[in-house]
Coordinates of C-alpha atoms in Angstrom, one line a residue:
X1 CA 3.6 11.8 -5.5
X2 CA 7.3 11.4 -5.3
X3 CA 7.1 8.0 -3.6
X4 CA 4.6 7.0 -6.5
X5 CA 7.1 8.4 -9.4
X6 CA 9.7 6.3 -7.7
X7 CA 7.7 3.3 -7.9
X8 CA 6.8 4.3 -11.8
X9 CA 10.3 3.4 -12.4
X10 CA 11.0 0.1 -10.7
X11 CA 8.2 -1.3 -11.4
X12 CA 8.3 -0.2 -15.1
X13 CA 11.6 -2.3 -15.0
X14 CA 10.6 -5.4 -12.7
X15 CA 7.0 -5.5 -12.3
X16 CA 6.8 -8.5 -10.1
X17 CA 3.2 -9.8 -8.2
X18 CA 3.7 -8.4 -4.4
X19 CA 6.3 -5.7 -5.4
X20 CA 6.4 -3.9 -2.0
X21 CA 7.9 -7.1 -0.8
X22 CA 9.4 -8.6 -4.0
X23 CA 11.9 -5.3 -4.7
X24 CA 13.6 -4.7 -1.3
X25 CA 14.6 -8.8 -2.2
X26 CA 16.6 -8.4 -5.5
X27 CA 18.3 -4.9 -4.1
X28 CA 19.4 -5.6 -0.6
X29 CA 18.4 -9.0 0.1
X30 CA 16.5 -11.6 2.2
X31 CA 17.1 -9.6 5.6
X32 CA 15.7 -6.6 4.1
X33 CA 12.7 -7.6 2.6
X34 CA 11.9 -9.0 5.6
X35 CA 11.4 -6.7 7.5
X36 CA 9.6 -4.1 4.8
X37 CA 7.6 -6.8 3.2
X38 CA 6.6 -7.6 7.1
X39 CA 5.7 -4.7 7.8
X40 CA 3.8 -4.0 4.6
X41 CA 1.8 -7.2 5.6
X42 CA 0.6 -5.8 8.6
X43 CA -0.3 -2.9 7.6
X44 CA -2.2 -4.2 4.5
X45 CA -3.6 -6.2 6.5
X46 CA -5.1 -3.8 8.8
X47 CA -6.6 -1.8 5.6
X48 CA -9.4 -3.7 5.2
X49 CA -11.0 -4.2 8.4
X50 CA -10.7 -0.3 8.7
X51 CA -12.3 -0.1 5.3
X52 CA -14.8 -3.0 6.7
X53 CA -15.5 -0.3 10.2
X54 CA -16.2 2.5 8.3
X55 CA -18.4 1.1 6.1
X56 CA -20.2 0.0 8.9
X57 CA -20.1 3.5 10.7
X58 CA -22.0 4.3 7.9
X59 CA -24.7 1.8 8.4
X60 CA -25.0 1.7 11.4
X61 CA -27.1 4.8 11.8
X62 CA -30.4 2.6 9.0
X63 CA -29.8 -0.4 10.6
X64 CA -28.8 -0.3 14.0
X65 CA -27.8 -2.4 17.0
X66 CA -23.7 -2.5 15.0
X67 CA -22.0 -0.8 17.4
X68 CA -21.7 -0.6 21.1
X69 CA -21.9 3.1 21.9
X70 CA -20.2 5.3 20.0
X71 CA -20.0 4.1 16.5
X72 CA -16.7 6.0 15.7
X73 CA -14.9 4.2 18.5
X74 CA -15.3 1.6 16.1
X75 CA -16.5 -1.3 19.3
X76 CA -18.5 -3.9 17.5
X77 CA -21.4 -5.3 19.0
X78 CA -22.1 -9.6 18.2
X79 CA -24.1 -8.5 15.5
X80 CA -21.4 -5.9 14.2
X81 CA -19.0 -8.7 14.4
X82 CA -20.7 -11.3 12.2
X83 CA -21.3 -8.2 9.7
X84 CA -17.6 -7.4 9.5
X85 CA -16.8 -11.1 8.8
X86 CA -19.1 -11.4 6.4
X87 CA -17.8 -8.1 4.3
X88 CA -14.2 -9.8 4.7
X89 CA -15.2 -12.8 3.3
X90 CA -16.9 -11.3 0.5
X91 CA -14.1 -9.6 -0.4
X92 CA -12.0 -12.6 -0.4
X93 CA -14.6 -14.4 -2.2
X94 CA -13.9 -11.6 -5.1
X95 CA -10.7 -11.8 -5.1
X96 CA -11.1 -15.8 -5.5
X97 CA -12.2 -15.2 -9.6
X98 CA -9.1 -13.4 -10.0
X99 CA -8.0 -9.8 -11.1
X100 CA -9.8 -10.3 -14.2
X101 CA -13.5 -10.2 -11.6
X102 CA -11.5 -7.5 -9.4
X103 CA -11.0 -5.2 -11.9
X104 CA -14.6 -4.8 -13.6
X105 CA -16.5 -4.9 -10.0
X106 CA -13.8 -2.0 -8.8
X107 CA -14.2 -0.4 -12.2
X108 CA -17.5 0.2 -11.4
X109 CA -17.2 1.3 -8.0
X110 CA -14.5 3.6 -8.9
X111 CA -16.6 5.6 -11.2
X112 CA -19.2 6.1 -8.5
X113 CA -16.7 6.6 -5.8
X114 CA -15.2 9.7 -8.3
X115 CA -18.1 11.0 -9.2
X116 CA -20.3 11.2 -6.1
X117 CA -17.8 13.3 -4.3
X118 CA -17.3 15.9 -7.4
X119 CA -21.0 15.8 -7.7
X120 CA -21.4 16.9 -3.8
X121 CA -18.3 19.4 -3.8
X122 CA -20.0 21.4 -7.0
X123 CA -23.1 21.6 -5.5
X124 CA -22.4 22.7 -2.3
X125 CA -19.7 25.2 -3.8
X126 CA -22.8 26.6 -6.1
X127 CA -24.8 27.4 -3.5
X128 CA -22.8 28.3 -0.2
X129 CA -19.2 30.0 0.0
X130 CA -17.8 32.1 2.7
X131 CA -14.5 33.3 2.0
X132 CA -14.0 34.5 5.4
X133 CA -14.1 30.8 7.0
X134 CA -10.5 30.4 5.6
X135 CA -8.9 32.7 7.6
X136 CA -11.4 32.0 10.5
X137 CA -8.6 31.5 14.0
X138 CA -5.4 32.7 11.7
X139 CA -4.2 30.6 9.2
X140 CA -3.2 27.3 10.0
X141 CA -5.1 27.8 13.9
X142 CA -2.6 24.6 15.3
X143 CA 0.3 26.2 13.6
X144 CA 3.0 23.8 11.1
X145 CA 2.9 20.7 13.6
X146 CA -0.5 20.6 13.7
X147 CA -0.4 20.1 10.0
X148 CA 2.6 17.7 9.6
X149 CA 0.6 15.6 12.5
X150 CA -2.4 15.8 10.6
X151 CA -0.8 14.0 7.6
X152 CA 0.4 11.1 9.4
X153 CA -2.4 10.4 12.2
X154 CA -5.2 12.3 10.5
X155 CA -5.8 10.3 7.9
X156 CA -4.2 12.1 5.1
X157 CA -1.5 9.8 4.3
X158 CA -3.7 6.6 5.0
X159 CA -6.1 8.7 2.4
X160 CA -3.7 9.1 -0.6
X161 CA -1.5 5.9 -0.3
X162 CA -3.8 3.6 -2.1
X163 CA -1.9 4.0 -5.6
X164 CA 0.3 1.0 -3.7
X165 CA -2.2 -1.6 -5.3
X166 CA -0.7 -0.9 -8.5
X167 CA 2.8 -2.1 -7.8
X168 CA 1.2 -5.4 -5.8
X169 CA -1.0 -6.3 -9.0
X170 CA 1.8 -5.1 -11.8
X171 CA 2.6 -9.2 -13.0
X172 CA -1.2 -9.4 -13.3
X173 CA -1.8 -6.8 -16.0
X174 CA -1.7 -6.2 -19.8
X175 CA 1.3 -3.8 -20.9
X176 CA 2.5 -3.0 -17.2
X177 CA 5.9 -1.2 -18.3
X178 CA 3.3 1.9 -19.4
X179 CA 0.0 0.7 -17.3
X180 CA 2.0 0.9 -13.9
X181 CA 3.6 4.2 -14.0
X182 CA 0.2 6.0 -15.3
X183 CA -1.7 4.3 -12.8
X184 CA 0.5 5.2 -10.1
X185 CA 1.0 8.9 -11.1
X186 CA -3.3 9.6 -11.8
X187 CA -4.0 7.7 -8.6
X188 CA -2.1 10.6 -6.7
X189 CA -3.1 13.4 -8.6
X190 CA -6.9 12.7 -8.9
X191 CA -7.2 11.7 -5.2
X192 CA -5.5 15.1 -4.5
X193 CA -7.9 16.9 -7.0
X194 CA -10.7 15.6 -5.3
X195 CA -9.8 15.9 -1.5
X196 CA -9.0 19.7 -2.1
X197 CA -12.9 20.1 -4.1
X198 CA -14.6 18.6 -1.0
X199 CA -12.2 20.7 1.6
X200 CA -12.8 23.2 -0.4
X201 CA -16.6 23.0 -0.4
X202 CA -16.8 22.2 3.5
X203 CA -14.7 24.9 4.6
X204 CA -16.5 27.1 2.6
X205 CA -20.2 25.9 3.2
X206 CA -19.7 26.1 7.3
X207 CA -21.7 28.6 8.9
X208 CA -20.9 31.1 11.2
X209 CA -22.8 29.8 13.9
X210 CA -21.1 26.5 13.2
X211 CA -18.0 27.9 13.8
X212 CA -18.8 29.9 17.3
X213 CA -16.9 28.1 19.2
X214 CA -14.1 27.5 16.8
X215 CA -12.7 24.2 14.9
X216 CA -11.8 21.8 17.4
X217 CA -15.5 22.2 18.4
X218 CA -17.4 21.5 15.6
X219 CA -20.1 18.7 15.9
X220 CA -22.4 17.1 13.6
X221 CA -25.7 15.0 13.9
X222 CA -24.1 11.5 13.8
X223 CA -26.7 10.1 11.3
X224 CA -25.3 12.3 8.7
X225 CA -21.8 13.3 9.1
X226 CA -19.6 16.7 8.1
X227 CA -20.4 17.2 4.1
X228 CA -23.8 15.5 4.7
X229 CA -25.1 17.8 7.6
X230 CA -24.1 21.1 5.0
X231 CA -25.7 20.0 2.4
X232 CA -29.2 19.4 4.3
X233 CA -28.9 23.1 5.9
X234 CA -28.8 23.6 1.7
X235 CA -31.5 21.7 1.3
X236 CA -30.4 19.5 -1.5
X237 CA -31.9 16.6 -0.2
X238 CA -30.5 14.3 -2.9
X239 CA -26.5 15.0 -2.1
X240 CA -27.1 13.4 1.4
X241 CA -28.4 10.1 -0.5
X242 CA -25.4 10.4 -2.9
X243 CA -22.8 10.5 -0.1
X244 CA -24.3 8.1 1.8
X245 CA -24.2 5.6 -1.2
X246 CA -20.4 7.0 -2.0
X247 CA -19.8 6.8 1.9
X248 CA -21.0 2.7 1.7
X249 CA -19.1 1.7 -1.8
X250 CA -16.1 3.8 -1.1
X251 CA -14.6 1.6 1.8
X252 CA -16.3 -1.9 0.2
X253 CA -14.1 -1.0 -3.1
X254 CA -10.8 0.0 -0.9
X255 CA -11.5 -3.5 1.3
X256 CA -11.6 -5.2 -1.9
X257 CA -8.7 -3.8 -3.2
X258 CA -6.5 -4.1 -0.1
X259 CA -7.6 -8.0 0.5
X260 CA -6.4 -8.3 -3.2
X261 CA -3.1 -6.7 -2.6
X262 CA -2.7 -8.7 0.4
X263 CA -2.8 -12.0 -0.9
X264 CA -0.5 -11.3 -3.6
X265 CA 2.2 -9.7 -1.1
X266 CA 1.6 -13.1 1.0
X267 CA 2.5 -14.5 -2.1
X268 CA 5.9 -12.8 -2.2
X269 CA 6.7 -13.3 1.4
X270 CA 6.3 -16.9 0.8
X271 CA 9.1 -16.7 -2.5
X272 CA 11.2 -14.6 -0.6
X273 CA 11.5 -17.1 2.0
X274 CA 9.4 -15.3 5.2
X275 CA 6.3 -17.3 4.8
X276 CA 5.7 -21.0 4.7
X277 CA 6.4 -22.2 1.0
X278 CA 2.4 -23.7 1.2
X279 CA 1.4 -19.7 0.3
X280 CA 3.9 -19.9 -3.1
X281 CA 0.7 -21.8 -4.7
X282 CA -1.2 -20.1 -7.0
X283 CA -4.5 -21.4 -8.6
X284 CA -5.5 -21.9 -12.4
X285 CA -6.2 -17.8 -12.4
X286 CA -3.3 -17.1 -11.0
X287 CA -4.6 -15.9 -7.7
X288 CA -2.6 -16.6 -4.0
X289 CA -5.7 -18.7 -2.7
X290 CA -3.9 -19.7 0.7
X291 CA -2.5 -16.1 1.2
X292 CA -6.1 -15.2 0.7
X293 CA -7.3 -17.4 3.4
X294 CA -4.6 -16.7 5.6
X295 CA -4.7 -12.7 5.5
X296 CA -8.8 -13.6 6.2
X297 CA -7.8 -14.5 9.4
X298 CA -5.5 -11.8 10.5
X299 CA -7.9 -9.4 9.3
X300 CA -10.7 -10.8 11.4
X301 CA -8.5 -10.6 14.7
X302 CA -7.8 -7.2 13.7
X303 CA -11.6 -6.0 13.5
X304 CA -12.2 -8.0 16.7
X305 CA -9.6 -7.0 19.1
X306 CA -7.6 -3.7 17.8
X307 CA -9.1 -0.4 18.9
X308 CA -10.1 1.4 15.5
X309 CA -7.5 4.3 15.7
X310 CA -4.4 2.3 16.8
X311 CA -5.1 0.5 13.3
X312 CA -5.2 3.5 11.4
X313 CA -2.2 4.9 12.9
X314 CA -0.4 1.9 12.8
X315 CA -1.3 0.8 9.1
X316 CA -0.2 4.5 7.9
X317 CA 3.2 4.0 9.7
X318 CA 3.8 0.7 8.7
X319 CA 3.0 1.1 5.1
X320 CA 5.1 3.9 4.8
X321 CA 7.6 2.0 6.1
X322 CA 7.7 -0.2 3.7
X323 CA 7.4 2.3 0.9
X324 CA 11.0 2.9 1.7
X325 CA 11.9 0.4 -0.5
X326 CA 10.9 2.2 -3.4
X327 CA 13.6 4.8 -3.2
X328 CA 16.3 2.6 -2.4
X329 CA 15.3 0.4 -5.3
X330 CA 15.5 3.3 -8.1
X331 CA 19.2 3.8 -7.2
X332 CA 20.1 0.0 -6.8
X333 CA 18.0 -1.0 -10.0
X334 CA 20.1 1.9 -11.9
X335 CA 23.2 0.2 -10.7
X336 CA 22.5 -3.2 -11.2
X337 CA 20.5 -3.4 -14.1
X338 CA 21.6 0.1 -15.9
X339 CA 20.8 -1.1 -19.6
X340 CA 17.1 -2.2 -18.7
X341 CA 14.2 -0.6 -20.9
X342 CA 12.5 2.4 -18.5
X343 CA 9.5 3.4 -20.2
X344 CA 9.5 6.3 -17.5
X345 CA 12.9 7.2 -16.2
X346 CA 13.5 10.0 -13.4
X347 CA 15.3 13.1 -13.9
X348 CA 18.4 13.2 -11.6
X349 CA 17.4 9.6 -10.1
X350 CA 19.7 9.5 -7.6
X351 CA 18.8 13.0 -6.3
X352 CA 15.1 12.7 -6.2
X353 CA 15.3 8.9 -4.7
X354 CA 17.0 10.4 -1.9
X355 CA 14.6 13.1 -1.4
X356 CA 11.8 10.9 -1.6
X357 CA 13.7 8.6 1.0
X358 CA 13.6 12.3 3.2
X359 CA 9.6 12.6 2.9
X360 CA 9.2 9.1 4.2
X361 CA 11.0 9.3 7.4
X362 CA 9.4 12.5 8.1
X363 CA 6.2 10.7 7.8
X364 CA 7.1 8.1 9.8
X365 CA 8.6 10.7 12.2
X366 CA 5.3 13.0 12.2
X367 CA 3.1 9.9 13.1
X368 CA 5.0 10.4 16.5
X369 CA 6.2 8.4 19.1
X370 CA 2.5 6.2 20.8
X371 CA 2.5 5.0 16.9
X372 CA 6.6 4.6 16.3
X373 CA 6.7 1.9 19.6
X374 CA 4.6 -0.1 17.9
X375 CA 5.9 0.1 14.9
X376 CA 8.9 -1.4 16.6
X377 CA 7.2 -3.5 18.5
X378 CA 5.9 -5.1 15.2
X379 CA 9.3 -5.4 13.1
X380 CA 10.7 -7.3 16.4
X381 CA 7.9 -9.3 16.1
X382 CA 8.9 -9.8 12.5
X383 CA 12.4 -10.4 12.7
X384 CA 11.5 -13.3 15.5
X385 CA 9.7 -14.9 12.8
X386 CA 12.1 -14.3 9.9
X387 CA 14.6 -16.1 12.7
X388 CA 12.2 -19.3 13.5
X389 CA 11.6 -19.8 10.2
X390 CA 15.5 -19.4 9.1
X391 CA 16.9 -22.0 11.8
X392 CA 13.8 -24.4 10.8
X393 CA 14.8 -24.4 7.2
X394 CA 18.8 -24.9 8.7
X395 CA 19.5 -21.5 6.2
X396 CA 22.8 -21.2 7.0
X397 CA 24.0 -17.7 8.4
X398 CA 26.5 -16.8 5.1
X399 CA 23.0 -17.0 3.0
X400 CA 21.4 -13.9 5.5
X401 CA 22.1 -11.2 3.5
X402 CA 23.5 -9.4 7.0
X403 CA 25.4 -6.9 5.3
X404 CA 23.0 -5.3 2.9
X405 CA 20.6 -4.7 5.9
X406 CA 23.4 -3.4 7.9
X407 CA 21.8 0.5 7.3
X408 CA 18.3 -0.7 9.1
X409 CA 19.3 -1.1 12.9
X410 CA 20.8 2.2 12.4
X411 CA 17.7 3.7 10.9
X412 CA 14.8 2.3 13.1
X413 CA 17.1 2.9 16.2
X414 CA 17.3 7.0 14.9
X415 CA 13.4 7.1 14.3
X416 CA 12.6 5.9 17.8
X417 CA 14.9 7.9 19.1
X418 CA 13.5 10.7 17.0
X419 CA 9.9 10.2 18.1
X420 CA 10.8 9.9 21.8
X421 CA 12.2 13.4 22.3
X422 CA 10.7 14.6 19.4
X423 CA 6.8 16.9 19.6
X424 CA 4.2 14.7 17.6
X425 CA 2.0 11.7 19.3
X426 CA 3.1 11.4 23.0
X427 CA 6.8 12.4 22.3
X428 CA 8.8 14.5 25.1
X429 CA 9.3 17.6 23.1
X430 CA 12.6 17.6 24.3
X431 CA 14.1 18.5 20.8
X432 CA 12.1 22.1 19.6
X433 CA 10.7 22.6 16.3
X434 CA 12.3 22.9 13.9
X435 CA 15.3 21.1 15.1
X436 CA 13.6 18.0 14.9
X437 CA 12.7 18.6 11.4
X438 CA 16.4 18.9 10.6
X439 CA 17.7 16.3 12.8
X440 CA 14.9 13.7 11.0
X441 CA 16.0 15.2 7.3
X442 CA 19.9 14.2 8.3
X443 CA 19.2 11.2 9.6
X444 CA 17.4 10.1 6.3
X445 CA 20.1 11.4 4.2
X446 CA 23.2 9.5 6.0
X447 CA 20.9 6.2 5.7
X448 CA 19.9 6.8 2.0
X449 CA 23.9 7.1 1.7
X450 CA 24.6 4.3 4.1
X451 CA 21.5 1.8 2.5
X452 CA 22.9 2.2 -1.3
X453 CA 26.3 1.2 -0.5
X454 CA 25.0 -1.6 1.4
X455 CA 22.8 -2.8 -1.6
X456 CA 23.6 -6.9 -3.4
X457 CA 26.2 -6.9 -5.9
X458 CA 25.4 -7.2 -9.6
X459 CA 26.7 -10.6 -9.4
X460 CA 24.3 -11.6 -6.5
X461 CA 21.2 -9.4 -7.8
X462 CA 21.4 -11.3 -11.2
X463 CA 21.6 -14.7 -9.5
X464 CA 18.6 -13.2 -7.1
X465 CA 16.6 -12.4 -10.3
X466 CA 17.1 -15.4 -11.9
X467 CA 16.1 -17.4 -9.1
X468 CA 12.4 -15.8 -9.2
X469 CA 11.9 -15.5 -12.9
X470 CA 8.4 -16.2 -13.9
X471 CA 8.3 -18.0 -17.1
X472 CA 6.1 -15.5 -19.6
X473 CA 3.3 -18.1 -21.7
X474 CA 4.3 -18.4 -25.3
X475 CA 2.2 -16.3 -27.6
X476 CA -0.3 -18.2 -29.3
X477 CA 0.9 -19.3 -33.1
X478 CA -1.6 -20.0 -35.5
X479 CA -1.6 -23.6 -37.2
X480 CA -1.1 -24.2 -40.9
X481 CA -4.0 -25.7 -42.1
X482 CA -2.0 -27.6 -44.8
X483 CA -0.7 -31.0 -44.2
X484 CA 3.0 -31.0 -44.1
X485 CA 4.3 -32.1 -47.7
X486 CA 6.9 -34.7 -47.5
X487 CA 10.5 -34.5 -49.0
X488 CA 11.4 -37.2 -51.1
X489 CA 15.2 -36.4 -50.8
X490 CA 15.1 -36.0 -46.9
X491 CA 16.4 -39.3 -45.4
X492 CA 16.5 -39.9 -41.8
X493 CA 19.4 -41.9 -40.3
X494 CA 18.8 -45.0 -37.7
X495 CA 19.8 -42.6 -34.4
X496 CA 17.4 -39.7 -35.6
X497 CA 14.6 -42.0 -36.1
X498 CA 15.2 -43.5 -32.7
X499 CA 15.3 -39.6 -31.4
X500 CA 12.0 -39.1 -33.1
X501 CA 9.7 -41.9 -31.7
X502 CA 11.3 -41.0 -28.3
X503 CA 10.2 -37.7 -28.3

C-alpha cells in the first residue's frame, strides 16, 4: 500500500506510458532508469508465462498429457509447450486492438475473478469454522522469518503487486490525474480484502484430521487443490466448478494484463535510450506493436527453459526492485516540479517516501540470497547492454548521467551482502535476527538520503521532460455552419496575399 500511494502521486503528476521505466529517467537519469526499467522488463516479462503455467496446472488435471510429472514443477511436455505459446500469443493478439479491447475483455474477467473467490470464502465460512485451527502449532508455527520469507518467495508479494499495471497504462486512459491514484490504492486494498476472506475460510474449514500431522504436511488430491478439496468434504458441489473457472480466468486475465504492461514498458526502454529506437513505434491505436512481438519471444524462452519457481522468485525481486523508483521519484518530483497540480498529495512526503523506500529493501532482502545472485546476475546483464548499446550510438560519457546513479553500486553491493550472511533463502545466518532487520532498515535509509541528493538538477529534469513530451490531440471544435461573411473594408496588401496562397 505505501509503494502504491507513492505511485498515486507521481503518476498523478507525470503519468507517462511505461512509467516504471519512464520516472527513474526524468529524476536521476539515463543510468538509473536503466537499470530499474531493466529490471522491471524482466520481471514483467516473466509474469506471464507464470500466469500462462498456472493456468495450465489447472488444466491439466481435464485434459491431460501438459505436463511431465508433477504438474506443479511446472515441466511442460511438447504438447504443454505448444499450449503455452498459444495462450501467449493470444494475449498479444489482445493487446494488438489496443487498451480500448484490453480493458472491456479484463473488465469482464475481473468481475468473475472478484466474485468467484468471495462467493467460495462465504460459503465455506457458513458452513465450516474451527476456531481452534488458528492457534493450531502456536501462533505463527515458523516464527517472524517464516513470515517475512513467506511474503517475498511465497507468493504474497508476487500476489498483491499487480496494481503496477496502472502506472504502465496511465498515458492511455481518460482523466489519469484522479483514475491512477484510485486505481492504484483499490487494487491493494481489495486484493487484501479478499486474500484474508479465503485464508480465512481455509484455515478455518481444515479438519482436524487434516491437520494430524501439522502444516507443513498438508496434502491435497491434485485434481482439486486447497479451497477446492474443503469445499467437496462440504459437499457444495458447485464451489469446486466456480474455482476451477476462477482458477482458469484468473491467470488468463493477469497474462493479459502483464503482456500489456510489457509492451508499453518496451516502449519506454526504447525512448529512454536502452532499447533499439525500432520499439519507439507505436501503431494507429497507440499500441507498442514491436515491443509486443519482442516481449512474445522472451516470454516463450521463459516458459520453455526457466524452472517455474526461479521465475516466481525472481519476477517478485526484480519488480520490486524496480518499484524503488517510485519513492525516490515523490521526493525528486517535489523538488523539481514543486508547483505541479497533485490531485493526491502525501502527508509528510519526504517522510513516508523514505519509509516506503525501507519496505522495499526489506523485501528484496527477505527474498534471500539463491534469489538476490540472480538478481545481480540480471542487472550485470543489464548494464552490459545499456554499455553495447551506448558505445554503438558513440553517446559520449559527459551524457551518462554517472553521477545521479552514483547511490546504486552502493545499494545493490549492501543487499548482496545483506542476503549472503543474512537467514532467508540459502543465506549464511551469519548476522542473527533481528540484527539483520536493522542492519537492512539503515542501509535503506543512508541510500534514500544518498539517492535524493544524487537526483538531475531542475535545469536538467526540465530539459529531460521536454525532450519526451507527448503532444496532447487538440480537442475537437465544432464548425460554423455559416459561410464566412466578407468585409468590405478589409484590404489585403501584395506580401499578405502572397503569405496566403502559400499557406
Amino acid at each position: 500500500l505505501l509503494l502504491a500511494l507513492c505511485f498515486a502521486e507521481v503518476t498523478g503528476v507525470l503519468p507517462l506510458a511505461g512509467g516504471i521505466a519512464r520516472l527513474p529517467y526524468l529524476t536521476h537519469g539515463n543510468l538509473t532508469s536503466a537499470v530499474l526499467g531493466w529490471t522491471a522488463w524482466v520481471g514483467y516479462n516473466t509474469a506471464a508465462p507464470i500466469e500462462t503455467i498456472v493456468m495450465l496446472e489447472y488444466l491439466d488435471p481435464w485434459v491431460g498429457g501438459l505436463f511431465t510429472g508433477d504438474s506443479s514443477a511446472g515441466n511442460l511436455t511438447p504438447l504443454g509447450c505448444l499450449v503455452a505459446a498459444a495462450a501467449l500469443a493470444l494475449f498479444v493478439a489482445i493487446n494488438w486492438w489496443g487498451a480500448a479491447a484490453l480493458t472491456q475483455i479484463n473488465s469482464f474477467i475481473t468481475w468473475i475473478k472478484l466474485l468467484a473467490p468471495i462467493a467460495v470464502g462465504a460459503a465455506i465460512l457458513s458452513l465450516r469454522f474451527e476456531p481452534a485451527n488458528f492457534t493450531h502449532g502456536g501462533f505463527a508455527p515458523t516464527g517472524v522469518e517464516g513470515v517475512l520469507a513467506a511474503v517475498s518467495s511465497g507468493g504474497v508479494i508476487f500476489a498483491l503487486i499487480g496494481f503496477r499495471h496502472a502506472i504502465d497504462l496511465a498515458a492511455e486512459v481518460k482523466r489519469p490525474q484522479v483514475t491512477i491514484p484510485l486505481a492504484l490504492t483499490l487494487a491493494v486494498a481489495v486484493c487484501v480484502a479478499v486474500y484474508l476472506l479465503l485464508q480465512t475460510a481455509f484455515i478455518g474449514g481444515l479438519t482436524a484430521a487434516e491437520l494430524e500431522h501439522g502444516w507443513a504436511k498438508l496434502s491435497f488430491d491434485k485434481k482439486f487443490g486447497p479451497l477446492a478439496a474443503i469445499a467437496a468434504g462440504l459437499g457444495i458441489v458447485w464451489v469446486t466448478a466456480m474455482l476451477h473457472t476462477g482458477a482458469l480466468l484468473g491467470p488468463f486475465g493477469g497474462g493479459l494484463v502483464a503482456t500489456g504492461s510489457m509492451a508499453r514498458l518496451g516502449y519506454a526502454l526504447s525512448q529512454n535510450g536502452f532499447f533499439p529506437d525500432v520499439l519507439n513505434n507505436l501503431s494507429k491505436r497507440g499500441v507498442p506493436e514491436q515491443a509486443l512481438l519482442l516481449n512474445y519471444l522472451f516470454g516463450l524462452l521463459v516458459v520453455l527453459f526457466v524452472p517455474f519457481h526461479e521465475a516466481v522468485a525472481i519476477c517478485a525481486a526484480a519488480i520490486t526492485l524496480s518499484f524503488a523508483g517510485g519513492p525516490l521519484a515523490v521526493y525528486a518530483l517535489r523538488k523539481q516540479l514543486p508547483e505541479a497540480a497533485r490531485p493526491f498529495r502525501l502527508p509528510a512526503a519526504s517522510l513516508f517516501a523514505g519509509v516506503t523506500f525501507v519496505v522495499v529493501t526489506m523485501i528484496i532482502y527477505w527474498s534471500g540470497w539463491n534469489t538476490a545472485w540472480r538478481l545481480g546476475l540480471l542487472v550485470a546483464i543489464g548494464l552490459v547492454v545499456f554499455a553495447v548499446k551506448m558505445h554503438r550510438d558513440r553517446v559520449p560519457r559527459a551524457k551518462l548521467d554517472l553521477i545521479q546513479a552514483a547511490w546504486l553500486p552502493p545499494y545493490l553491493l549492501g543487499l548482496g551482502l545483506l542476503a549472503y550472511f543474512g537467514n532467508y533463502g540459502g543465506g549464511s545466518r551469519a548476522i542473527p535476527f533481528p540484527w539483520d532487520l536493522a542492519a537492512a532498515a539503515a542501509l535503506a535509509v543512508a541510500i534514500y538520503c544518498l539517492a535524493n541528493r544524487c537526483r538531475l538538477s531542475d535545469a536538467t529534469a526540465h530539459r529531460y521532460r521536454e525532450q519526451f513530451d507527448e503532444p496532447q490531440p487538440e480537442p475537437p471544435r465544432t464548425p460554423d455552419p455559416r459561410p464566412p461573411e466578407p468585409d468590405p473594408t478589409e484590404r489585403i496588401e501584395p506580401a499578405e496575399e502572397e503569405l496566403v496562397g502559400a499557406s
